[in-house]
Short mmCIF file of C-alpha atoms in Angstrom, two decimals:
data_model
loop_
_atom_site.label_atom_id
_atom_site.label_comp_id
_atom_site.label_asym_id
_atom_site.label_seq_id
_atom_site.Cartn_x
_atom_site.Cartn_y
_atom_site.Cartn_z
CA MET A 7 113.10 93.97 56.57
CA ASN A 8 115.64 94.55 59.79
CA ARG A 9 114.94 97.76 60.47
CA ILE A 10 117.63 99.95 61.80
CA TYR A 11 116.91 102.31 64.84
CA LEU A 12 118.73 105.34 64.89
CA ASP A 13 116.19 107.51 67.53
CA ASN A 14 118.37 106.99 70.83
CA ALA A 15 117.67 110.30 71.86
CA ALA A 16 114.01 110.17 71.62
CA THR A 17 114.21 106.64 73.96
CA THR A 18 116.28 103.62 73.94
CA PRO A 19 115.63 99.94 73.80
CA LEU A 20 114.81 98.29 77.28
CA ASP A 21 118.12 96.23 78.06
CA LYS A 22 117.30 92.53 78.91
CA GLU A 23 118.91 92.69 82.30
CA VAL A 24 117.00 95.42 83.64
CA LEU A 25 113.88 93.96 82.05
CA SER A 26 114.49 90.54 83.86
CA GLU A 27 115.17 92.46 87.15
CA MET A 28 111.87 94.11 87.05
CA VAL A 29 110.00 90.90 85.94
CA ASN A 30 111.42 89.32 88.96
CA VAL A 31 109.95 92.31 91.55
CA MET A 32 106.49 92.30 89.29
CA ASP A 33 106.91 88.56 90.17
CA ASN A 34 107.27 88.37 93.60
CA TYR A 35 106.60 91.90 95.25
CA TYR A 36 103.43 93.33 95.37
CA GLY A 37 102.95 95.20 98.98
CA ASN A 38 102.26 98.93 98.95
CA PRO A 39 105.40 100.68 99.97
CA SER A 40 103.67 102.41 102.57
CA SER A 41 102.54 99.53 104.26
CA ILE A 42 104.05 98.63 107.25
CA HIS A 43 103.07 94.73 107.13
CA ALA A 44 106.12 92.47 105.67
CA GLN A 45 105.21 92.79 102.21
CA GLY A 46 104.90 96.55 102.35
CA ARG A 47 108.48 96.71 104.46
CA GLU A 48 110.29 94.00 101.84
CA VAL A 49 109.21 96.67 98.99
CA ARG A 50 110.10 99.83 101.07
CA THR A 51 113.80 97.99 100.83
CA LEU A 52 113.73 97.77 97.56
CA ILE A 53 112.95 101.33 96.55
CA GLU A 54 115.40 102.75 99.50
CA LYS A 55 118.08 100.12 97.92
CA ALA A 56 117.47 102.16 94.44
CA ARG A 57 117.75 105.10 96.06
CA LYS A 58 121.03 104.44 97.44
CA THR A 59 122.43 103.03 94.17
CA VAL A 60 121.46 106.31 92.20
CA ALA A 61 122.96 108.40 95.01
CA GLY A 62 126.21 106.39 95.12
CA LEU A 63 126.86 106.79 91.38
CA LEU A 64 126.40 110.61 91.47
CA ASN A 65 128.47 111.05 94.67
CA ALA A 66 125.16 112.50 96.06
CA VAL A 67 123.07 111.51 99.70
CA PRO A 68 120.38 109.54 99.56
CA ALA A 69 118.22 111.86 100.80
CA GLU A 70 118.83 114.49 97.57
CA ILE A 71 117.40 111.87 95.07
CA PHE A 72 113.65 111.88 94.23
CA PHE A 73 111.83 109.53 92.31
CA THR A 74 109.61 110.90 89.60
CA SER A 75 107.51 110.06 86.51
CA GLY A 76 110.33 111.00 83.91
CA GLY A 77 112.32 113.88 82.86
CA THR A 78 109.56 116.41 82.14
CA GLU A 79 107.95 115.77 85.87
CA ALA A 80 111.55 116.53 87.39
CA ASP A 81 111.96 119.54 85.00
CA ASN A 82 108.88 121.07 85.92
CA THR A 83 109.43 120.13 89.71
CA ALA A 84 112.65 121.80 89.83
CA ILE A 85 111.69 124.85 88.06
CA ARG A 86 108.06 125.95 89.73
CA CYS A 87 109.02 124.57 93.08
CA GLY A 88 112.35 125.91 93.19
CA ILE A 89 111.13 129.58 91.93
CA ALA A 90 108.47 129.10 94.55
CA ALA A 91 110.96 128.24 97.35
CA PHE A 92 112.97 131.28 97.21
CA GLY A 93 110.16 133.79 95.76
CA LEU A 94 112.45 134.30 92.47
CA LYS A 95 110.82 136.67 89.63
CA HIS A 96 113.71 136.37 87.25
CA ALA A 97 114.50 133.57 85.34
CA ILE A 98 117.50 133.09 82.84
CA THR A 99 117.34 130.15 80.16
CA SER A 100 118.16 130.26 76.39
CA LYS A 101 116.18 129.73 73.16
CA LEU A 102 117.51 126.08 72.81
CA GLU A 103 115.97 124.30 75.83
CA HIS A 104 113.47 121.35 75.90
CA HIS A 105 109.97 121.76 75.82
CA ALA A 106 109.78 120.99 79.22
CA VAL A 107 111.80 124.31 80.69
CA GLU A 108 110.86 126.38 77.91
CA HIS A 109 107.02 125.83 78.45
CA THR A 110 107.26 125.88 81.95
CA LEU A 111 108.87 129.25 82.02
CA ASP A 112 106.65 130.75 80.00
CA SER A 113 103.52 129.26 81.80
CA LEU A 114 104.89 130.94 85.05
CA LEU A 115 105.66 134.19 83.45
CA LYS A 116 102.31 134.22 81.72
CA THR A 117 100.50 133.38 85.23
CA GLY A 118 102.72 136.35 87.13
CA VAL A 119 104.60 133.79 89.12
CA ILE A 120 107.90 135.29 87.72
CA ASP A 121 108.25 139.02 85.90
CA LYS A 122 110.93 138.26 83.42
CA ILE A 123 112.72 135.48 81.41
CA SER A 124 115.91 136.85 79.96
CA TYR A 125 117.71 134.86 77.40
CA VAL A 126 121.29 133.87 76.99
CA ASN A 127 123.41 134.36 73.83
CA THR A 128 124.01 130.96 72.01
CA ASP A 129 126.27 131.20 68.55
CA THR A 130 125.32 129.45 65.40
CA LYS A 131 126.37 125.91 66.69
CA GLY A 132 124.46 126.29 70.12
CA ASN A 133 127.02 126.80 72.07
CA ILE A 134 125.74 129.57 75.29
CA ASP A 135 127.63 132.74 75.60
CA TYR A 136 129.45 132.50 79.35
CA ASP A 137 130.17 136.10 79.71
CA HIS A 138 126.66 137.17 78.46
CA LEU A 139 125.27 134.61 81.35
CA GLU A 140 127.52 136.57 83.80
CA GLN A 141 126.42 139.75 82.66
CA LEU A 142 122.15 139.00 83.12
CA LEU A 143 123.10 137.94 86.64
CA LYS A 144 124.96 141.11 87.13
CA GLU A 145 122.36 143.40 86.08
CA ASN A 146 119.36 141.54 87.15
CA GLU A 147 117.96 140.26 91.00
CA ARG A 148 118.60 136.91 92.13
CA SER A 149 117.92 134.68 89.47
CA PHE A 150 116.67 131.23 88.73
CA VAL A 151 118.97 129.31 86.10
CA SER A 152 117.78 126.87 83.74
CA LEU A 153 120.14 125.48 81.33
CA MET A 154 120.61 121.69 79.82
CA HIS A 155 123.90 120.01 79.66
CA ALA A 156 123.69 118.50 76.20
CA ASN A 157 121.11 120.05 73.47
CA ASN A 158 118.90 117.03 72.58
CA GLU A 159 118.77 117.99 68.84
CA LEU A 160 122.21 119.16 67.86
CA GLY A 161 124.22 117.21 70.84
CA THR A 162 126.14 120.84 71.66
CA LEU A 163 127.62 120.07 75.32
CA THR A 164 127.63 123.10 77.82
CA ASP A 165 130.38 123.25 80.28
CA ILE A 166 127.98 123.01 83.44
CA VAL A 167 130.54 122.89 85.72
CA ARG A 168 131.26 126.95 84.90
CA VAL A 169 127.79 127.71 84.51
CA GLY A 170 127.45 126.49 88.59
CA GLU A 171 130.44 128.56 89.14
CA ILE A 172 129.16 131.37 87.79
CA CYS A 173 125.76 130.71 89.41
CA GLU A 174 127.21 130.26 93.06
CA THR A 175 129.05 133.90 92.48
CA TYR A 176 125.84 135.73 92.22
CA ASP A 177 123.93 133.28 94.43
CA ALA A 178 121.58 132.05 91.27
CA ILE A 179 119.36 129.05 91.60
CA TYR A 180 120.41 126.27 89.04
CA HIS A 181 118.92 123.93 87.28
CA CYS A 182 120.74 121.72 84.56
CA ASP A 183 118.44 119.42 82.20
CA THR A 184 120.60 116.44 82.14
CA VAL A 185 118.40 113.84 80.52
CA GLN A 186 120.66 113.27 77.44
CA THR A 187 123.51 112.86 79.29
CA MET A 188 122.62 110.98 81.92
CA GLY A 189 124.25 107.42 81.71
CA HIS A 190 126.15 108.73 78.94
CA TYR A 191 128.82 110.66 81.69
CA LYS A 192 129.64 110.69 84.80
CA HIS A 193 127.86 113.31 87.09
CA ASP A 194 129.41 114.63 90.62
CA VAL A 195 126.78 116.47 92.00
CA ARG A 196 129.72 117.63 94.76
CA ALA A 197 131.33 118.80 92.16
CA LEU A 198 128.78 120.11 89.82
CA LYS A 199 127.37 123.07 92.26
CA ALA A 200 124.05 122.36 90.66
CA HIS A 201 120.83 122.58 93.03
CA PHE A 202 118.49 120.40 90.49
CA ILE A 203 119.43 117.80 87.76
CA VAL A 204 117.35 115.41 85.91
CA CYS A 205 117.01 111.74 84.92
CA ALA A 206 114.31 109.67 82.44
CA ALA A 207 115.23 106.16 82.84
CA HIS A 208 114.21 105.56 79.09
CA LYS A 209 117.28 107.17 77.73
CA LEU A 210 119.84 105.00 78.82
CA HIS A 211 118.02 101.36 78.17
CA GLY A 212 115.77 101.70 81.61
CA PRO A 213 111.89 101.58 81.32
CA LYS A 214 109.35 104.81 80.20
CA GLY A 215 106.94 106.22 82.99
CA VAL A 216 110.13 106.75 85.70
CA GLY A 217 112.87 109.20 86.60
CA PHE A 218 114.67 111.46 89.22
CA LEU A 219 115.28 114.89 90.75
CA TYR A 220 118.53 115.72 92.02
CA VAL A 221 117.81 118.52 94.74
CA ASN A 222 121.15 119.62 96.43
CA HIS A 223 120.84 119.16 100.55
CA ASN A 224 121.33 123.04 100.92
CA ILE A 225 117.91 124.06 99.63
CA LYS A 226 114.26 123.11 100.42
CA ILE A 227 111.54 122.91 98.14
CA SER A 228 107.77 121.86 98.54
CA PRO A 229 106.04 119.23 96.54
CA MET A 230 104.37 119.91 93.53
CA ILE A 231 101.93 116.83 93.81
CA PHE A 232 100.25 116.25 96.68
CA GLY A 233 98.72 113.37 98.01
CA GLY A 234 100.57 111.65 100.22
CA ALA A 235 103.60 111.25 102.30
CA GLN A 236 105.92 109.10 99.43
CA GLU A 237 109.28 110.24 98.42
CA ARG A 238 109.69 111.99 102.20
CA ASN A 239 106.87 113.91 101.60
CA MET A 240 108.16 115.45 98.79
CA ARG A 241 105.69 113.65 95.66
CA GLY A 242 102.35 112.15 96.24
CA GLY A 243 101.53 109.01 95.21
CA THR A 244 102.12 105.04 95.42
CA GLU A 245 105.95 104.65 93.81
CA ASN A 246 106.35 103.18 90.67
CA ILE A 247 108.51 100.01 92.27
CA TYR A 248 109.31 98.16 89.05
CA GLY A 249 110.55 101.33 87.11
CA ILE A 250 112.46 102.45 89.95
CA VAL A 251 114.37 99.22 90.12
CA GLY A 252 114.69 99.52 86.73
CA LEU A 253 116.18 102.60 86.83
CA ALA A 254 118.56 101.92 89.37
CA LYS A 255 119.62 99.01 87.31
CA ALA A 256 119.98 100.66 84.09
CA LEU A 257 122.06 103.57 85.42
CA GLU A 258 123.96 101.01 87.82
CA MET A 259 124.80 99.04 84.07
CA ALA A 260 125.53 102.32 82.16
CA TYR A 261 127.90 103.49 84.63
CA ALA A 262 129.66 99.99 84.40
CA SER A 263 130.42 100.36 80.83
CA MET A 264 130.39 103.71 80.33
CA GLU A 265 133.95 104.10 78.97
CA GLN A 266 133.25 100.90 76.63
CA HIS A 267 130.45 102.32 74.98
CA GLN A 268 131.54 105.87 74.94
CA LYS A 269 134.09 104.43 72.68
CA HIS A 270 131.83 102.46 70.16
CA ILE A 271 129.60 104.83 70.04
CA GLN A 272 131.67 107.77 69.12
CA GLY A 273 133.12 105.48 66.44
CA LEU A 274 129.56 105.05 64.86
CA LYS A 275 129.20 108.83 64.92
CA THR A 276 132.51 109.85 63.72
CA TYR A 277 132.25 106.73 60.61
CA LEU A 278 128.64 108.15 59.84
CA LYS A 279 129.54 111.54 59.45
CA GLU A 280 132.70 110.94 57.37
CA GLN A 281 130.76 108.46 54.88
CA LEU A 282 128.22 111.23 54.55
CA LEU A 283 130.49 113.86 53.66
CA ALA A 284 132.33 111.12 51.06
CA GLU A 285 129.04 110.57 49.50
CA ILE A 286 126.75 113.11 49.55
CA PRO A 287 127.75 116.80 47.98
CA GLY A 288 126.99 119.65 49.74
CA ILE A 289 126.24 117.75 53.45
CA ALA A 290 126.67 120.17 56.27
CA PHE A 291 126.27 119.58 60.18
CA ASN A 292 124.29 121.29 62.92
CA GLY A 293 125.67 122.40 66.17
CA GLU A 294 128.85 121.19 67.66
CA HIS A 295 129.92 117.60 66.62
CA ASP A 296 133.50 117.20 67.45
CA PRO A 297 134.29 114.82 70.25
CA GLU A 298 135.46 117.09 73.01
CA THR A 299 132.44 119.39 72.39
CA SER A 300 129.20 117.44 71.69
CA LEU A 301 127.06 114.46 73.18
CA TYR A 302 128.29 111.34 71.45
CA THR A 303 125.14 109.52 71.08
CA VAL A 304 123.89 112.43 68.25
CA LEU A 305 124.64 113.74 65.00
CA ASN A 306 122.47 116.16 63.33
CA VAL A 307 122.83 116.30 59.44
CA SER A 308 121.92 119.72 57.36
CA PHE A 309 121.00 118.22 53.82
CA PRO A 310 120.84 120.04 50.98
CA GLU A 311 117.71 121.80 49.61
CA MET A 312 115.64 118.98 47.74
CA ASP A 313 112.01 118.67 46.15
CA MET A 314 110.03 116.67 48.85
CA GLY A 315 112.41 117.71 51.82
CA ASP A 316 110.04 117.50 54.06
CA MET A 317 109.16 113.68 53.13
CA LEU A 318 112.76 112.96 53.73
CA LEU A 319 112.13 111.37 57.08
CA PHE A 320 109.25 109.33 55.52
CA ASN A 321 111.42 108.15 52.97
CA LEU A 322 114.08 106.85 55.70
CA ASP A 323 111.35 105.29 57.45
CA ILE A 324 109.65 103.18 54.64
CA ASN A 325 113.65 101.97 53.69
CA GLY A 326 113.44 100.55 57.31
CA ILE A 327 115.49 103.66 58.99
CA SER A 328 114.11 105.59 62.08
CA ALA A 329 115.39 108.46 62.78
CA SER A 330 113.88 112.06 63.60
CA GLY A 331 114.55 115.81 62.65
CA GLY A 332 113.04 118.66 60.66
CA SER A 333 113.82 122.18 59.61
CA ALA A 334 113.93 125.66 61.21
CA CYS A 335 110.67 127.03 61.16
CA SER A 336 109.78 129.28 57.75
CA SER A 337 108.73 132.53 58.18
CA GLY A 338 105.49 133.53 59.62
CA SER A 339 105.26 129.75 60.64
CA ASN A 340 105.74 128.08 64.03
CA ILE A 341 106.34 124.56 62.40
CA GLY A 342 109.65 123.32 62.45
CA SER A 343 112.45 123.04 64.99
CA HIS A 344 112.65 126.08 67.35
CA VAL A 345 116.21 124.85 68.31
CA LEU A 346 117.20 124.91 64.31
CA THR A 347 115.04 128.22 63.99
CA ALA A 348 117.19 130.16 67.42
CA ILE A 349 120.80 129.00 65.92
CA GLY A 350 119.80 130.91 62.73
CA ALA A 351 119.52 127.34 60.61
CA ASP A 352 118.43 127.60 56.77
CA PRO A 353 115.01 126.35 56.68
CA GLY A 354 115.11 125.41 53.63
CA ARG A 355 117.34 122.53 54.25
CA PRO A 356 116.30 119.46 55.85
CA SER A 357 117.45 118.07 58.78
CA VAL A 358 117.67 114.65 60.37
CA ARG A 359 118.82 113.55 63.83
CA PHE A 360 120.92 110.29 64.05
CA SER A 361 121.21 109.43 67.58
CA PHE A 362 123.21 106.07 68.72
CA SER A 363 123.40 103.46 70.91
CA LYS A 364 125.64 100.63 72.34
CA LEU A 365 123.76 98.23 70.31
CA ASN A 366 124.48 99.66 66.91
CA THR A 367 126.77 99.02 64.10
CA LYS A 368 128.82 100.23 61.11
CA GLU A 369 126.97 97.81 59.26
CA GLU A 370 123.79 99.45 60.12
CA LEU A 371 125.27 102.83 59.05
CA ASP A 372 126.63 101.26 55.48
CA TYR A 373 122.92 100.87 54.95
CA VAL A 374 121.99 103.96 55.78
CA VAL A 375 124.69 106.23 53.76
CA GLN A 376 123.59 103.98 50.80
CA LYS A 377 119.82 104.41 51.16
CA VAL A 378 120.25 108.31 51.88
CA LYS A 379 122.64 108.96 49.03
CA TYR A 380 119.78 107.39 46.82
CA ILE A 381 116.89 109.52 48.25
CA VAL A 382 119.04 112.66 48.30
CA GLU A 383 119.96 111.57 44.53
CA GLN A 384 116.45 111.37 43.88
CA ASN A 385 115.35 114.82 45.06
CA VAL A 386 117.53 117.19 45.43
CA ASN A 387 116.99 120.63 43.46
CA VAL A 388 119.18 120.94 40.50
#
């Protein structure tokens, strides 16, 4: 059975060109980039070339790019070190953020580093209330704001340029989790007005275990990881040279073909949405799902209540379809999606997140619709 992979928001297949670039480095470059001899210097050159590539694509300067082990480390560094650098006691976020943000802020509150977390109001589709954000900034002391670009479960997009402008008005420090949109949209950090944005290479056909943190040159933070002078004294530890080269190559390729891939993937998302609506009564969608307001790689589908609804993903899996999802948390239970719970989704309706890449086809989606329809018909409550 040829499996169909529709969980690209979780991770993407490594592009063969990226792999080739990484293998070349593995085969031919083995020096420690902190060493001053020839082998060390040539590896250091590769890292700085990758940094320059990333910075150029983001309209940043190389000194603003710091390589990390991925998006989670980048988020943690931005939040922990950004709050510490300015002695901030108040954070503003939403109930829809990734656990890398949510749990980090909860930890800072629990340990007394910050005194208060305020949550921006969101609607039933995951849109934030910009007026409420401004109200929170106005009513509280100088704040740290962490709001993501695209929700990883719903795909709902936030106007992060608008958020940046609001934060600038109230002198807030602004961190934006851009893990799901890096490589899928062009980010101009000079226009964005964010102090921090992040990347995980494996979300854009790059390798796992590597990412970067952008830190606006107008602010200065201390490191979270100590142990060496790597990354201009900002992150101790010998650099993941193979991963860094792979990240830069993947991002460069994503930018070069962005419009082409966006058109292809948006077509797949629209097609699947239309086919599911036509074939399955009672189908609905969580979050925004129109092209202007949602991430084109994600479609979150809400299915009718059914017997064995919690086995829906398992049934898809045994039919060769890889996807992810769940349901809102039931009363008295923490098991389930905190995002679906926050938007008031019906906990009785199972949900599946289908997420697409440049490698998916309409023929695959035809098979998915056929299998999903059969599974629902066999299990839907009458």
